[in-house]
Every structure is written in C-alpha cells, then in structure tokens.
XYZ file of C-alpha atoms in Angstrom:
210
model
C 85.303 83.298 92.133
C 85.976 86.736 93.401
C 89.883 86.578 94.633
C 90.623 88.880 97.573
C 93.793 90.536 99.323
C 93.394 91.147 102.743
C 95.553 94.278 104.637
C 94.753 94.366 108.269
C 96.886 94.574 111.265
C 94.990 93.618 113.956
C 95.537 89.589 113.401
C 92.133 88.312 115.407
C 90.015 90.606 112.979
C 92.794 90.212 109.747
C 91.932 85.675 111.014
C 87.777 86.709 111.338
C 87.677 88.291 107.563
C 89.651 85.483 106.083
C 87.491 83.157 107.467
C 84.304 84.812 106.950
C 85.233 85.515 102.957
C 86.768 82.439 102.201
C 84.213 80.410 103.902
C 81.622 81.761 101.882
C 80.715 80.809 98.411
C 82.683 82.418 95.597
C 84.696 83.932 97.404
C 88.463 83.349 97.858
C 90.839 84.762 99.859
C 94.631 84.411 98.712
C 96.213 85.832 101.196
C 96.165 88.121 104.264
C 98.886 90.466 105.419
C 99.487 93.071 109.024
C 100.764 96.336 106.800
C 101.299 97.514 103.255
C 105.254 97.293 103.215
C 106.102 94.814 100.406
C 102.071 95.456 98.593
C 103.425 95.959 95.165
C 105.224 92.752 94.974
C 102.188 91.084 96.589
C 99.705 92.114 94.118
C 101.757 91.090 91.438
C 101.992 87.392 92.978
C 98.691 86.869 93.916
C 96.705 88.946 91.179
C 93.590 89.851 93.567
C 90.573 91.156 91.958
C 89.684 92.907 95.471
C 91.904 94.704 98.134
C 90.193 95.103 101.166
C 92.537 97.502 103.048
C 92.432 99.168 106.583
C 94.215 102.554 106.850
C 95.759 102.876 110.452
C 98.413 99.827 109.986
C 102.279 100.017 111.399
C 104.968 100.659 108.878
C 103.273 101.310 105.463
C 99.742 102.145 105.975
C 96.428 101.693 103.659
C 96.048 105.598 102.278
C 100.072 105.222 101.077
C 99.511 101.317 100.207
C 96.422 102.469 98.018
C 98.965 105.614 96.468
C 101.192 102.414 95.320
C 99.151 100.106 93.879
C 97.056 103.325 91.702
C 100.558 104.356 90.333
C 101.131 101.143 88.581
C 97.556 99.056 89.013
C 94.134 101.030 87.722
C 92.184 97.926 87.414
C 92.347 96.387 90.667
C 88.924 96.790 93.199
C 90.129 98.730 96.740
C 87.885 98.610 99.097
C 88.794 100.770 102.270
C 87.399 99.017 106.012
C 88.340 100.878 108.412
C 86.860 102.708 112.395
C 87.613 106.422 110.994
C 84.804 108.203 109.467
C 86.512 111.580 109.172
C 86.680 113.995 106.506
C 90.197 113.656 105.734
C 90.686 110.030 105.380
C 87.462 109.517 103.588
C 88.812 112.382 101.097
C 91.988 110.756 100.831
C 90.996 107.390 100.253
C 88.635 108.554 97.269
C 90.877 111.221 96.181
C 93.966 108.859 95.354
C 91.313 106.290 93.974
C 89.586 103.959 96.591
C 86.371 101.912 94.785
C 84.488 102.431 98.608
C 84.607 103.257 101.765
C 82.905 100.892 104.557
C 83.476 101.079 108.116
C 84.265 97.960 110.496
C 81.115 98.144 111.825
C 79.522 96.659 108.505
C 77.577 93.719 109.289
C 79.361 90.536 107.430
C 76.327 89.322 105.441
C 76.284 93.333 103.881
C 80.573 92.964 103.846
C 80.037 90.220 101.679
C 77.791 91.815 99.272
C 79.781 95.283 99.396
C 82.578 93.423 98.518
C 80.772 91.508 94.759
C 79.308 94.902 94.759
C 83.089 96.704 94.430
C 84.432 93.575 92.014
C 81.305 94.051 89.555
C 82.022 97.469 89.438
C 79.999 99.385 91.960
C 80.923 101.899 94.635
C 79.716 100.619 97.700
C 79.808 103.014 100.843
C 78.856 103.047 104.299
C 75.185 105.439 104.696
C 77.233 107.680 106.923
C 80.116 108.281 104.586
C 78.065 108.515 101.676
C 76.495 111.251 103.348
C 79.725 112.903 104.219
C 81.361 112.536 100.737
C 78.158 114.525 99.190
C 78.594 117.415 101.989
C 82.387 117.645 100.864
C 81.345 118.302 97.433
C 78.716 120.242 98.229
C 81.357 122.689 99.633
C 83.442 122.799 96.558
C 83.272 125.615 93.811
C 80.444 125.267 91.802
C 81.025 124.711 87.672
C 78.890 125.003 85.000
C 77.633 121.899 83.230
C 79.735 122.936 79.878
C 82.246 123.247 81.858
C 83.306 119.367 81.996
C 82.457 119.270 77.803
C 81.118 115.781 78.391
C 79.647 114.709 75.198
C 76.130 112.795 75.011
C 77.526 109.982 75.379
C 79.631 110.300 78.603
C 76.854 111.872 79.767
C 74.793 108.620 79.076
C 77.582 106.305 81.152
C 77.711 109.206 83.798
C 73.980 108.707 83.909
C 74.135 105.057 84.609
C 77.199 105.517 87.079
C 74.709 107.432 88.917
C 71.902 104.602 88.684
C 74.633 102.099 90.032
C 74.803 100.088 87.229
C 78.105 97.818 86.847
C 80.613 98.353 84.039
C 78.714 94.887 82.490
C 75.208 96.090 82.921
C 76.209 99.638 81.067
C 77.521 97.720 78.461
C 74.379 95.597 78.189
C 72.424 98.424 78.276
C 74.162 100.411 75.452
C 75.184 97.617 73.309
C 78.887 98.343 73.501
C 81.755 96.817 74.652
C 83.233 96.848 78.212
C 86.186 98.292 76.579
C 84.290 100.731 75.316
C 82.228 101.443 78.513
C 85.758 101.581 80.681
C 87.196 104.044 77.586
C 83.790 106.295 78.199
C 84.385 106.267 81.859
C 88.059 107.114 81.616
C 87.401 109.966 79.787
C 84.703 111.440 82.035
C 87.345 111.199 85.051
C 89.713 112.940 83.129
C 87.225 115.739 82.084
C 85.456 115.928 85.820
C 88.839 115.543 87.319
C 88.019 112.841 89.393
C 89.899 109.399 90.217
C 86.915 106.861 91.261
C 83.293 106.337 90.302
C 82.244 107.456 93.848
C 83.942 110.810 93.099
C 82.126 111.106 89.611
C 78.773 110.480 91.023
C 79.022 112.936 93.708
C 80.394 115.661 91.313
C 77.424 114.521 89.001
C 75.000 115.710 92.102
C 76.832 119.034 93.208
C 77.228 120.608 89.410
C 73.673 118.954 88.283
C 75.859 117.435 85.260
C 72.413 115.255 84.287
C-alpha cells in the first residue's frame, strides 16, 4: 500500500486526487492539505511514502515546503504536480531535491502509475519537462568524465539510474543490498553534485559519464 500526502490548494482538484488515489487499489491517501504551513509536523504524523505537492499554494508554498521536508526527511518520494512548465520552477524543484516533475495535465490512469513509479524509486517526468531539464544541462559547463572520480562501481548504479531501474531492481541486478545500492547512489550525488536521480541522469547525458 503506497501511503500518500496530498498539498493542493485548489479544494475541488485537492477532493478529485484524493478520490482518484484512494479509490484505486494500493493506494492510500492519509491526508490532504490547501498549503505547506505546518508540513513538517504533518509528515511526521502521517509518515507518507509519497508527497504529491503543487507549487503556487497561499502561505507556505510547494518549492519552500519541499526545502523543509529535504532538510530533515531524505527518504520521503516528492512528486511535484503542478500548471508551470518553466525553467525556473522546474530547476528549483529538482535542484532542492524533487523525485519528478508532472504537470496537471497528466492523465489519471498515467498519475497513478507516475506516482508507484516515484515510490519504487523512479523519476517520473512529464515528456515536455524531461525535455527541458536535458536543455538546462545541456547549457551548463562541460566536465570531464574524471572529473566526478566515480569509481566502477558508481558508474555501474549510475548506469542503471540511467536505464530506470528502481533502487530494488539495482539491487537484484548486482546482488547487493538496498543499503548498499542507496550508499552507491549517495555517493554519486555527492561526487556529481546533484540532489535527485533526475539530476544525476541528466548530468550522466551532458558530460557522457557512461
């Protein structure tokens, strides 16, 4: 059972998504709020394994909301819905550690698989934003490969990261732990300088890492 948070202010959509996810098999949704104000103590009482956030909310909104939760909470799924498709909130959402991006136009049978996608440890995007998160790093300084010093290894689990595999299926894969596989992958953010797998895979395209 896949427990989500829902952040949304506009309360006929914020009543549409609860319905829609809760009515539909494992899935669970444990509660639904109109801003971001009190998310800290939230989390902590309801222990989502999702967060499906909008940004533009009254009072404290989903880019500061998503600031909050990574400064004490590195585990939980965020999943961004949102209307804006624009550089800058795509960059910050990803930048201060959003799992995806999707836009509200996202049809609810694909919602529904976006969001098992995020808990299982994917990166689900929207086409368009995909596109547009590429294009940003595209534009960014170039490094050399031995720049980043990945080892084999990380370069193995970057490898997968880029074939979409799931923090489970790496693990299958290389006969390791998850542990292990979320150690690996902690280390290749640090050493890319990146905050989400989203981030990682695009850097892994723009400096040919693989």
């Amino acid at each position: 059972m896949i427990r989500v948070l829902i952040y949304e202010d506009n309360p006929q959509l914020r009543e549409g998504l609860t319905m829609l996810i809760d009515g539909s098999e494992g899935f669970n949704v444990v509660a639904s709020y109109k801003n971001c104000n009190n998310i800290l103590s939230e989390l902590k009482t309801w222990g989502p394994d999702v967060l499906l956030m909008d940004i533009d909310m009254p009072g404290v909104n989903g880019i500061e909301g998503l600031k909050k939760v990574r400064e004490i909470n590195q585990e939980v799924k965020i999943l961004m819905l949102t209307v804006f498709d624009d550089n800058k909130n795509v960059f910050e959402a990803l930048k201060n550690g959003a799992n995806g991006y999707l836009l509200k136009k996202t049809p609810p049978a694909k919602l529904l698989e976006y969001i098992g996608d995020v808990a299982s440890g994917g990166a689900p995007m929207t086409s368009s934003i995909a596109t547009q998160v590429l294009k940003m790093f595209s534009e960014l300084p170039q490094q050399s490969n031995n720049e980043y010093n990945l080892s084999e290894r990380e370069k193995q689990v970057l490898q997968f990261l880029v074939n979409g595999y799931s923090y489970k299926m790496i693990a299958n894969d290389m006969f390791i732990a998850i542990d292990t596989v979320r150690s690996h992958i902690k280390k290749i953010y640090e050493k890319l300088h990146v905050n989400s797998k989203s981030e990682a895979v695009a850097k892994a395209f723009k400096d040919k890492l693989l």
